[in-house]
């Protein structure tokens, strides 16, 4: 099952990155439930192996493009995010004091904290794209305007998958003209 989870992750993220047109230094937010991936109710069966599998598939794809990963913690840490210190510094993010573990932060945030070179927790970001595995609701961490991205991958393991990107707001009115490359 872990091989299938890895394959689904690579396929979904590759398709999202193709559509989202992210730039070096942008932020990609991941919200995920390892319980949901394994077919259980969110927050009931944290599984480090599932989290490691998804992160091991996802991180090289983002790293190759110079995109920062932000991993959402669970509600017990108020959905703060684990990011690399460099991302926090570059984007002016305020560090908070929290170290995630499987039952306060969740498996994904715990694994990210272990895998990142210099992990820090932050409360707020405005990411340019994201991946929500198991309906963890990452919307509070995205820039306006969020656009859903449909891919051939609908699930990771047993969990529902939602992918999104953002685009600049339209301002103006009838007379305004827009840059088609930003859509």
mmCIF file of C-alpha atoms in Angstrom:
data_model
loop_
_atom_site.group_PDB
_atom_site.id
_atom_site.type_symbol
_atom_site.label_atom_id
_atom_site.label_comp_id
_atom_site.label_asym_id
_atom_site.label_seq_id
_atom_site.Cartn_x
_atom_site.Cartn_y
_atom_site.Cartn_z
ATOM 1 C CA UNK A 1 0.000 0.000 0.000
ATOM 2 C CA UNK A 2 2.864 2.436 0.751
ATOM 3 C CA UNK A 3 4.177 2.116 -2.818
ATOM 4 C CA UNK A 4 0.743 3.054 -4.134
ATOM 5 C CA UNK A 5 0.587 6.048 -1.763
ATOM 6 C CA UNK A 6 3.990 7.215 -2.994
ATOM 7 C CA UNK A 7 2.977 6.808 -6.628
ATOM 8 C CA UNK A 8 -0.317 8.661 -6.130
ATOM 9 C CA UNK A 9 1.520 11.512 -4.388
ATOM 10 C CA UNK A 10 4.105 11.900 -7.155
ATOM 11 C CA UNK A 11 1.437 11.816 -9.859
ATOM 12 C CA UNK A 12 -0.833 14.356 -8.119
ATOM 13 C CA UNK A 13 1.955 16.791 -7.223
ATOM 14 C CA UNK A 14 3.534 16.590 -10.675
ATOM 15 C CA UNK A 15 0.196 17.480 -12.269
ATOM 16 C CA UNK A 16 -0.429 20.277 -9.770
ATOM 17 C CA UNK A 17 3.026 21.794 -10.294
ATOM 18 C CA UNK A 18 2.473 21.755 -14.049
ATOM 19 C CA UNK A 19 -0.791 23.682 -13.648
ATOM 20 C CA UNK A 20 0.142 26.010 -10.771
ATOM 21 C CA UNK A 21 3.184 27.642 -12.425
ATOM 22 C CA UNK A 22 4.915 28.216 -9.096
ATOM 23 C CA UNK A 23 8.147 30.182 -8.891
ATOM 24 C CA UNK A 24 11.304 29.630 -6.846
ATOM 25 C CA UNK A 25 10.686 30.713 -3.266
ATOM 26 C CA UNK A 26 6.915 30.152 -3.393
ATOM 27 C CA UNK A 27 5.240 28.179 -0.609
ATOM 28 C CA UNK A 28 3.338 24.903 -1.034
ATOM 29 C CA UNK A 29 1.148 23.980 1.957
ATOM 30 C CA UNK A 30 0.371 20.371 2.837
ATOM 31 C CA UNK A 31 -2.446 19.420 5.136
ATOM 32 C CA UNK A 32 -2.845 15.689 5.557
ATOM 33 C CA UNK A 33 -4.317 13.015 7.777
ATOM 34 C CA UNK A 34 -2.389 9.767 7.965
ATOM 35 C CA UNK A 35 -5.493 8.244 9.602
ATOM 36 C CA UNK A 36 -7.639 9.132 6.579
ATOM 37 C CA UNK A 37 -4.998 7.791 4.182
ATOM 38 C CA UNK A 38 -5.355 4.425 5.921
ATOM 39 C CA UNK A 39 -9.160 4.543 5.820
ATOM 40 C CA UNK A 40 -9.690 5.604 9.429
ATOM 41 C CA UNK A 41 -11.387 8.659 10.946
ATOM 42 C CA UNK A 42 -9.200 11.772 11.021
ATOM 43 C CA UNK A 43 -7.181 12.079 14.225
ATOM 44 C CA UNK A 44 -7.665 8.490 15.369
ATOM 45 C CA UNK A 45 -4.794 6.416 13.933
ATOM 46 C CA UNK A 46 -1.696 8.568 13.329
ATOM 47 C CA UNK A 47 0.713 6.606 11.183
ATOM 48 C CA UNK A 48 4.302 7.751 10.780
ATOM 49 C CA UNK A 49 4.972 5.350 7.874
ATOM 50 C CA UNK A 50 2.194 6.891 5.776
ATOM 51 C CA UNK A 51 3.453 10.397 6.582
ATOM 52 C CA UNK A 52 7.066 9.517 5.745
ATOM 53 C CA UNK A 53 5.940 7.933 2.466
ATOM 54 C CA UNK A 54 4.042 11.026 1.296
ATOM 55 C CA UNK A 55 6.783 13.440 2.391
ATOM 56 C CA UNK A 56 9.521 11.322 0.796
ATOM 57 C CA UNK A 57 7.591 11.457 -2.495
ATOM 58 C CA UNK A 58 6.665 15.151 -2.260
ATOM 59 C CA UNK A 59 9.790 16.862 -0.939
ATOM 60 C CA UNK A 60 12.178 16.102 -3.839
ATOM 61 C CA UNK A 61 9.634 17.408 -6.368
ATOM 62 C CA UNK A 62 9.356 20.731 -4.533
ATOM 63 C CA UNK A 63 13.065 20.973 -3.732
ATOM 64 C CA UNK A 64 13.956 20.537 -7.401
ATOM 65 C CA UNK A 65 11.906 23.647 -8.228
ATOM 66 C CA UNK A 66 13.039 25.704 -5.221
ATOM 67 C CA UNK A 67 9.564 25.671 -3.647
ATOM 68 C CA UNK A 68 9.227 25.720 0.145
ATOM 69 C CA UNK A 69 7.028 23.153 1.876
ATOM 70 C CA UNK A 70 4.825 24.151 4.815
ATOM 71 C CA UNK A 71 3.215 21.264 6.696
ATOM 72 C CA UNK A 72 0.064 22.000 8.650
ATOM 73 C CA UNK A 73 -0.177 20.710 12.218
ATOM 74 C CA UNK A 74 -3.433 19.352 13.604
ATOM 75 C CA UNK A 75 -5.933 21.363 15.618
ATOM 76 C CA UNK A 76 -4.132 20.571 18.911
ATOM 77 C CA UNK A 77 -1.426 23.010 17.775
ATOM 78 C CA UNK A 78 -3.993 25.402 16.278
ATOM 79 C CA UNK A 79 -3.056 24.324 12.736
ATOM 80 C CA UNK A 80 0.307 26.068 12.919
ATOM 81 C CA UNK A 81 2.796 25.074 10.237
ATOM 82 C CA UNK A 82 6.244 23.552 10.150
ATOM 83 C CA UNK A 83 8.570 25.255 7.665
ATOM 84 C CA UNK A 84 12.284 25.559 7.063
ATOM 85 C CA UNK A 85 13.817 28.511 8.940
ATOM 86 C CA UNK A 86 14.982 29.910 5.573
ATOM 87 C CA UNK A 87 11.357 30.045 4.345
ATOM 88 C CA UNK A 88 10.282 31.827 7.537
ATOM 89 C CA UNK A 89 13.056 34.374 7.156
ATOM 90 C CA UNK A 90 12.494 34.944 3.442
ATOM 91 C CA UNK A 91 8.737 35.423 3.853
ATOM 92 C CA UNK A 92 8.848 37.374 7.130
ATOM 93 C CA UNK A 93 7.001 34.676 9.097
ATOM 94 C CA UNK A 94 6.880 34.892 12.881
ATOM 95 C CA UNK A 95 8.160 31.814 14.662
ATOM 96 C CA UNK A 96 6.124 30.290 17.503
ATOM 97 C CA UNK A 97 7.280 27.766 20.072
ATOM 98 C CA UNK A 98 5.851 24.326 19.351
ATOM 99 C CA UNK A 99 7.400 20.967 18.579
ATOM 100 C CA UNK A 100 4.890 18.601 17.004
ATOM 101 C CA UNK A 101 4.488 14.958 17.953
ATOM 102 C CA UNK A 102 2.092 12.279 16.742
ATOM 103 C CA UNK A 103 -0.762 13.271 19.095
ATOM 104 C CA UNK A 104 -0.282 17.057 19.113
ATOM 105 C CA UNK A 105 0.664 18.208 15.662
ATOM 106 C CA UNK A 106 0.092 14.945 13.866
ATOM 107 C CA UNK A 107 2.228 12.454 11.978
ATOM 108 C CA UNK A 108 2.892 14.752 9.010
ATOM 109 C CA UNK A 109 4.094 17.738 11.034
ATOM 110 C CA UNK A 110 6.182 15.423 13.216
ATOM 111 C CA UNK A 111 7.837 13.842 10.175
ATOM 112 C CA UNK A 112 8.439 17.248 8.588
ATOM 113 C CA UNK A 113 10.041 18.466 11.810
ATOM 114 C CA UNK A 114 12.367 15.455 11.678
ATOM 115 C CA UNK A 115 13.149 15.756 7.943
ATOM 116 C CA UNK A 116 13.688 19.522 7.616
ATOM 117 C CA UNK A 117 17.224 20.875 8.069
ATOM 118 C CA UNK A 118 16.190 23.742 10.381
ATOM 119 C CA UNK A 119 12.466 23.365 11.211
ATOM 120 C CA UNK A 120 10.451 26.105 12.851
ATOM 121 C CA UNK A 121 6.770 26.479 13.637
ATOM 122 C CA UNK A 122 4.795 29.486 12.401
ATOM 123 C CA UNK A 123 1.146 30.445 12.813
ATOM 124 C CA UNK A 124 0.342 32.124 9.526
ATOM 125 C CA UNK A 125 1.383 31.882 5.896
ATOM 126 C CA UNK A 126 -0.093 32.795 2.529
ATOM 127 C CA UNK A 127 0.879 29.879 0.288
ATOM 128 C CA UNK A 128 0.602 29.910 -3.490
ATOM 129 C CA UNK A 129 -0.547 26.268 -3.834
ATOM 130 C CA UNK A 130 -1.497 23.348 -1.697
ATOM 131 C CA UNK A 131 -2.481 19.752 -1.229
ATOM 132 C CA UNK A 132 -5.140 18.628 1.228
ATOM 133 C CA UNK A 133 -5.236 14.903 1.921
ATOM 134 C CA UNK A 134 -8.217 13.811 4.020
ATOM 135 C CA UNK A 135 -10.110 17.100 4.267
ATOM 136 C CA UNK A 136 -7.844 18.817 6.800
ATOM 137 C CA UNK A 137 -8.880 22.247 5.457
ATOM 138 C CA UNK A 138 -5.797 24.224 4.416
ATOM 139 C CA UNK A 139 -7.721 27.236 3.098
ATOM 140 C CA UNK A 140 -6.692 29.495 5.975
ATOM 141 C CA UNK A 141 -3.077 29.180 4.778
ATOM 142 C CA UNK A 142 -3.590 30.167 1.135
ATOM 143 C CA UNK A 143 -3.396 33.477 -0.667
ATOM 144 C CA UNK A 144 -6.539 34.905 -2.184
ATOM 145 C CA UNK A 145 -7.873 33.801 -4.785
ATOM 146 C CA UNK A 146 -7.880 29.986 -4.493
ATOM 147 C CA UNK A 147 -8.503 27.973 -7.651
ATOM 148 C CA UNK A 148 -9.169 24.212 -7.452
ATOM 149 C CA UNK A 149 -6.916 22.045 -9.598
ATOM 150 C CA UNK A 150 -8.363 18.826 -10.972
ATOM 151 C CA UNK A 151 -5.952 15.983 -11.629
ATOM 152 C CA UNK A 152 -6.275 12.327 -12.518
ATOM 153 C CA UNK A 153 -5.562 11.455 -8.872
ATOM 154 C CA UNK A 154 -8.652 11.698 -6.652
ATOM 155 C CA UNK A 155 -7.326 9.975 -3.527
ATOM 156 C CA UNK A 156 -4.112 9.278 -1.659
ATOM 157 C CA UNK A 157 -4.611 5.878 -0.115
ATOM 158 C CA UNK A 158 -8.199 5.970 1.159
ATOM 159 C CA UNK A 159 -8.253 9.749 1.726
ATOM 160 C CA UNK A 160 -10.021 12.313 -0.430
ATOM 161 C CA UNK A 161 -7.538 14.566 -2.249
ATOM 162 C CA UNK A 162 -8.015 18.271 -2.972
ATOM 163 C CA UNK A 163 -5.414 20.313 -4.836
ATOM 164 C CA UNK A 164 -5.341 24.046 -5.418
ATOM 165 C CA UNK A 165 -3.360 26.995 -6.653
ATOM 166 C CA UNK A 166 -3.884 30.704 -6.230
ATOM 167 C CA UNK A 167 -4.025 33.584 -8.679
ATOM 168 C CA UNK A 168 -3.973 37.361 -8.313
ATOM 169 C CA UNK A 169 -7.332 39.068 -7.692
ATOM 170 C CA UNK A 170 -9.070 40.773 -10.587
ATOM 171 C CA UNK A 171 -9.419 44.483 -9.879
ATOM 172 C CA UNK A 172 -11.024 47.107 -12.025
ATOM 173 C CA UNK A 173 -14.215 46.662 -13.921
ATOM 174 C CA UNK A 174 -15.561 46.656 -17.458
ATOM 175 C CA UNK A 175 -12.662 48.700 -18.797
ATOM 176 C CA UNK A 176 -9.922 46.688 -17.093
ATOM 177 C CA UNK A 177 -7.596 44.433 -19.053
ATOM 178 C CA UNK A 178 -5.899 41.454 -17.491
ATOM 179 C CA UNK A 179 -2.612 39.597 -17.919
ATOM 180 C CA UNK A 180 -3.667 36.203 -19.279
ATOM 181 C CA UNK A 181 -0.454 34.573 -18.034
ATOM 182 C CA UNK A 182 -1.597 35.157 -14.419
ATOM 183 C CA UNK A 183 -4.817 33.222 -14.814
#
